[in-house]
Amino acid sequence: MKTKRILAFLLVLGVLACLAGCAGGTKTTPAPTEEAASTPAPTEAPAPTEEPAPAPEEPTEPPAEPQPEKPDTVEFTDDTGRTLTLPRVITKIAVSGPLSQIVVFALAPEMLVAVSNEWDPGAEEYFDPAYFHLPVLGQLYGGKGELNLEELLAAGPQLVLDVGEAKAGAAEDLDALTQQTGIPFIHIDANTESTGEAYRKLGSLLGLEDRAEVLADYCEETYARAQQIMEQVGSGRRKLLYLLGDKGLNVIARGSYHGEILELVGENAAVVDNPSSKGTGNETDLEQLLLWDPEFIIFSYDSVGAEVADDPLWQQLTAIREGNYAIAPFGPYNWMGFPPSVQRYPGILWLLQTLYPEQADYDLYSEVNRFFELFYHCTLTPEQYEKIVG
Amino acid sequence: MEKPRRGGLTLCVMGVLLIVLIFVSFLLGRYPVSPGPLLGVCLHKLLRGLGGLLAPVFPAAGSWGITPFWDGNMEAVAWNIRLPRILLSCLVGCCLSTAGASYQGVFQNPMASPDLLGATNGAAFGAALAILLGGNSRIITLSAFCFSILTVAAAFLISRVAGGKRVLTLVLAGIMVGSLFSAGTSFIKLVADPSNQLPEITYWLMGSLSGARWNEVGLAVIPMLIGLLPLLLLRWRVNVLTLGDDEARTMGVNAGRVRLLVILCATLITAASVAVSGMIGWVGLVIPHLSRKLVGNDYRYLMPASMLFGAAFLLAVDDVSRNLMALEIPIGILTAFVGAPFFIWLITRKGDAF
């Protein structure tokens, strides 16, 4: 009886091992070619700093070849203040999360060896299939996450980019990952005002200064243009609400990080005691909406915008009764900024034209198409544009 | 005298099996490295470490090592990524399963598991709080560990203040304090930013060994050993505890003190495991029962069997977790997926009552 049990135990463990083995074996077979292609990269990566093990007095690994007269590496200080040694010529990069992915994709799509998250399924009809079907490596959450480090090494990037707001402990986590994998993990700060600056930094890092300048200019021009239009509007700024949620009863309040673009193009009527920093905003109710009495309401793409016209409750709001509301465009991401990334720029342009058609008298289609060409590397047909904005 | 010998044999087989599994796991991974470089890297690193230690005595030892016939990636994969993770999954599996076996013995309850006194709920709260406040991964680990210990300590103090049957009040206090902390975790999830913090908390709660590093192993191994060794040495006394307090006294065992010590050790190893791995359920509840099927109820064999079986089980599941797909699958999900069908098959087999 006992031997039988031991046998059963052995069997299960054996099956588990095989299961793991098969999966590993079948998927890893194509990797050696990639490995061969990427072999020059890792040797240039900072090998000396790569020792987490004891033995502090260890000499550096390859002392045979000191720096030749033309160094293959450069020093780079990222936005957490860490100085890293990087290859001079960078051709292969990976990203740490969805925000980095959108920002970096605009600048250097051909350098991405993989993405961290699958693209929004809606992006398939716009994106180049080669980019849409990039391998997915998974996202980092702090120092851990779905990102399989061996898979990352097999993909062979020369560095991993983390773009966005820096967390307090980011430097230490990124340092640990750099040490563990031998691949430099680099953080670049970015938010709506500093996206242009972030692009310039990325451009100098990746040797794509010209392309980065175009993107940075677009960001800054759009921002400046919005400010200019708002100057023309002057005291005619409209009182706005941005409502979301499946009942339309969540609101992005004044002062919220996610409401930046609302305050840029109008006056956010939602004043609450403690604005939530969450992308889902603060919860509210219809009574409060009546009290705020906004002049214009924007509904998020997945909210109740399509139904309010026939809803007697919503009809009590002046803005709804008079038809002063719109549904925010979505494609491939939410233009109102969730995740808060570059698709906010066409969002700003759309908002301006929706709210102030007289002052913002540009052709929105060609503006949006320019954004798609620059940031998503594809042209937007008028039909596709209609689908997103219409 | 028939039984002990067989128990000993089973333990030997399990030990050998675990070692084989460790070697097999070392060969498995998403990055292709053949066995030669793998062993080369390990030998090289061991020689280096040894040489570094001996260098003051034998200066020649400082230059020990193997000339690399592998590239930097292979070294990173073998030494920095794969080995710490294998060790960590063995340690965590061993600890969770041992803690489960200990709690089951102390509380005389087959449903007891390492989270009985709220240790995992406390750890979850601590981790969620650290993520909310923007801590890095080390702070998250430390916060989880501290809150885990704090929860059990609170439960223990409450049970001291309350009268009545001590074991019962302790379990009840553990459930209450645990649910308090899990409510706290829910609240943190509610206020966390859904674009970055909430997914991070959710991911942590699912339990994962991804990104295991040497310093994590070094950090966790100390409390783990401090907890595991007494449990291994006290295992005969746990047997006596299962007879009841009066019988224990007649055998010269102070039941109260032994119980306290066992709970303390089991809590320590649970807290250390959960802090580095997140919530990994199932192992602590079921592996002790599976071990019981193999070696019987005698804690002299059950305790080491749970340790070995737990380590082997979690290692095998983690192999699946890191090899099955390009993305990491959180191991907390897999333990139940892999383990539950096996357990069901085991308890429904004919002619083999549980």
PDB file of C-alpha atoms in Angstrom, chain B residues 15 57 78 95 99 121 133 135 183 270 338:
ATOM      1  CA  GLY B  15      14.451  13.608   0.059  1.00  0.00           C
ATOM      2  CA  VAL B  57      44.918  32.025   4.382  1.00  0.00           C
ATOM      3  CA  ALA B  78      21.576  30.556 -14.039  1.00  0.00           C
ATOM      4  CA  CYS B  95       7.409  26.624   5.468  1.00  0.00           C
ATOM      5  CA  ALA B  99       3.101  25.652   9.429  1.00  0.00           C
ATOM      6  CA  ASN B 121      -4.636  38.552   6.137  1.00  0.00           C
ATOM      7  CA  LEU B 133       2.155  54.582   0.201  1.00  0.00           C
ATOM      8  CA  GLY B 135       7.068  51.747  -1.117  1.00  0.00           C
ATOM      9  CA  ALA B 183     -11.635  44.549   5.576  1.00  0.00           C
ATOM     10  CA  THR B 270       4.204  31.713   7.701  1.00  0.00           C
ATOM     11  CA  VAL B 338      -2.817  21.688  -9.958  1.00  0.00           C
TER      12      VAL B 338
END
